[in-house]
Amino acid sequence: MMINNDYFTYIDIDECSTGEHRCDMLAMCVNTDGGYTCNCNPGYSGDGVAGLGSCIGTEQLLTTSYSRILHVFAIYYHRYQRV
């Protein structure tokens, strides 16, 4: 957003069309008044902002969650096996 020459009004800059956004490659940039938001594409989940794992595929997310559950189960299984 920029201040207009009359110093009373603002000019909205469309960061999405100018490329001045930080949305992930798997996200869609949506211009808002004074900024923008990033929304992950269908089939992906996350905050949409570029970075490590910002838009994760639903299948990848399920696999990751399942792996974490198995890992936690394995830890507790081995912990209680020793008792």
Coordinates of C-alpha atoms in Angstrom, one line a residue:
M1 CA 0.0 0.0 0.0
M2 CA 1.3 3.4 -0.9
I3 CA 0.2 6.9 0.1
N4 CA -1.3 8.9 -2.8
N5 CA 0.1 12.3 -3.8
D6 CA -2.7 14.0 -1.8
Y7 CA -1.4 12.4 1.4
F8 CA -5.0 11.4 2.4
T9 CA -5.7 8.3 0.3
Y10 CA -3.9 5.1 -0.2
I11 CA -3.2 3.2 -3.4
D12 CA -3.4 -0.6 -3.1
I13 CA -0.5 -2.4 -4.6
D14 CA -1.4 -5.9 -6.0
E15 CA 1.5 -7.9 -4.7
C16 CA 0.1 -11.0 -6.4
S17 CA 0.4 -9.5 -9.9
T18 CA 3.7 -7.7 -9.3
G19 CA 5.3 -10.9 -7.9
E20 CA 6.1 -9.2 -4.6
H21 CA 4.6 -11.9 -2.5
R22 CA 6.0 -14.8 -0.5
C23 CA 3.5 -17.5 -1.4
D24 CA 4.6 -21.1 -1.9
M25 CA 4.8 -22.5 -5.4
L26 CA 1.9 -24.8 -4.5
A27 CA -0.2 -21.9 -3.2
M28 CA -2.4 -19.2 -4.8
C29 CA -1.8 -15.5 -3.9
V30 CA -5.0 -13.6 -3.2
N31 CA -4.8 -9.8 -3.2
T32 CA -6.4 -8.1 -0.2
D33 CA -6.8 -4.4 0.7
G34 CA -3.3 -3.5 1.9
G35 CA -1.7 -6.9 1.6
Y36 CA -2.3 -10.4 0.4
T37 CA -2.9 -13.9 1.6
C38 CA -1.6 -17.3 0.5
N39 CA -3.9 -20.3 0.1
C40 CA -2.6 -23.8 -0.6
N41 CA -3.9 -25.3 -3.8
P42 CA -6.6 -28.0 -3.5
G43 CA -5.1 -31.3 -2.2
Y44 CA -2.5 -29.4 -0.1
S45 CA -2.6 -28.1 3.4
G46 CA -0.6 -25.5 5.3
D47 CA -0.2 -21.7 5.7
G48 CA 0.8 -21.2 2.0
V49 CA 3.8 -18.9 2.8
A50 CA 7.0 -20.0 1.1
G51 CA 9.2 -22.1 3.3
L52 CA 9.9 -25.6 4.4
G53 CA 6.7 -27.6 4.2
S54 CA 4.4 -24.7 3.8
C55 CA 2.0 -26.6 1.5
I56 CA 2.0 -30.3 2.1
G57 CA 0.1 -32.8 0.0
T58 CA -2.8 -34.5 1.8
E59 CA -1.3 -37.9 1.1
Q60 CA 2.1 -36.8 2.3
L61 CA 0.5 -35.3 5.4
L62 CA -1.3 -38.6 6.2
T63 CA 1.9 -40.6 5.6
T64 CA 3.9 -38.2 7.9
S65 CA 1.3 -38.4 10.6
Y66 CA 1.1 -42.2 10.4
S67 CA 4.9 -42.4 10.6
R68 CA 4.9 -40.2 13.7
I69 CA 2.2 -42.3 15.4
L70 CA 4.2 -45.5 14.6
H71 CA 7.4 -43.8 16.0
V72 CA 5.6 -42.8 19.3
F73 CA 4.1 -46.3 19.6
A74 CA 7.5 -47.9 19.1
I75 CA 9.0 -45.7 21.8
Y76 CA 6.3 -46.6 24.3
Y77 CA 6.3 -50.2 23.4
H78 CA 10.1 -50.5 24.0
R79 CA 9.9 -48.5 27.2
Y80 CA 7.2 -50.7 28.7
Q81 CA 8.8 -53.9 27.4
R82 CA 11.7 -53.4 29.9
V83 CA 9.5 -53.2 32.9

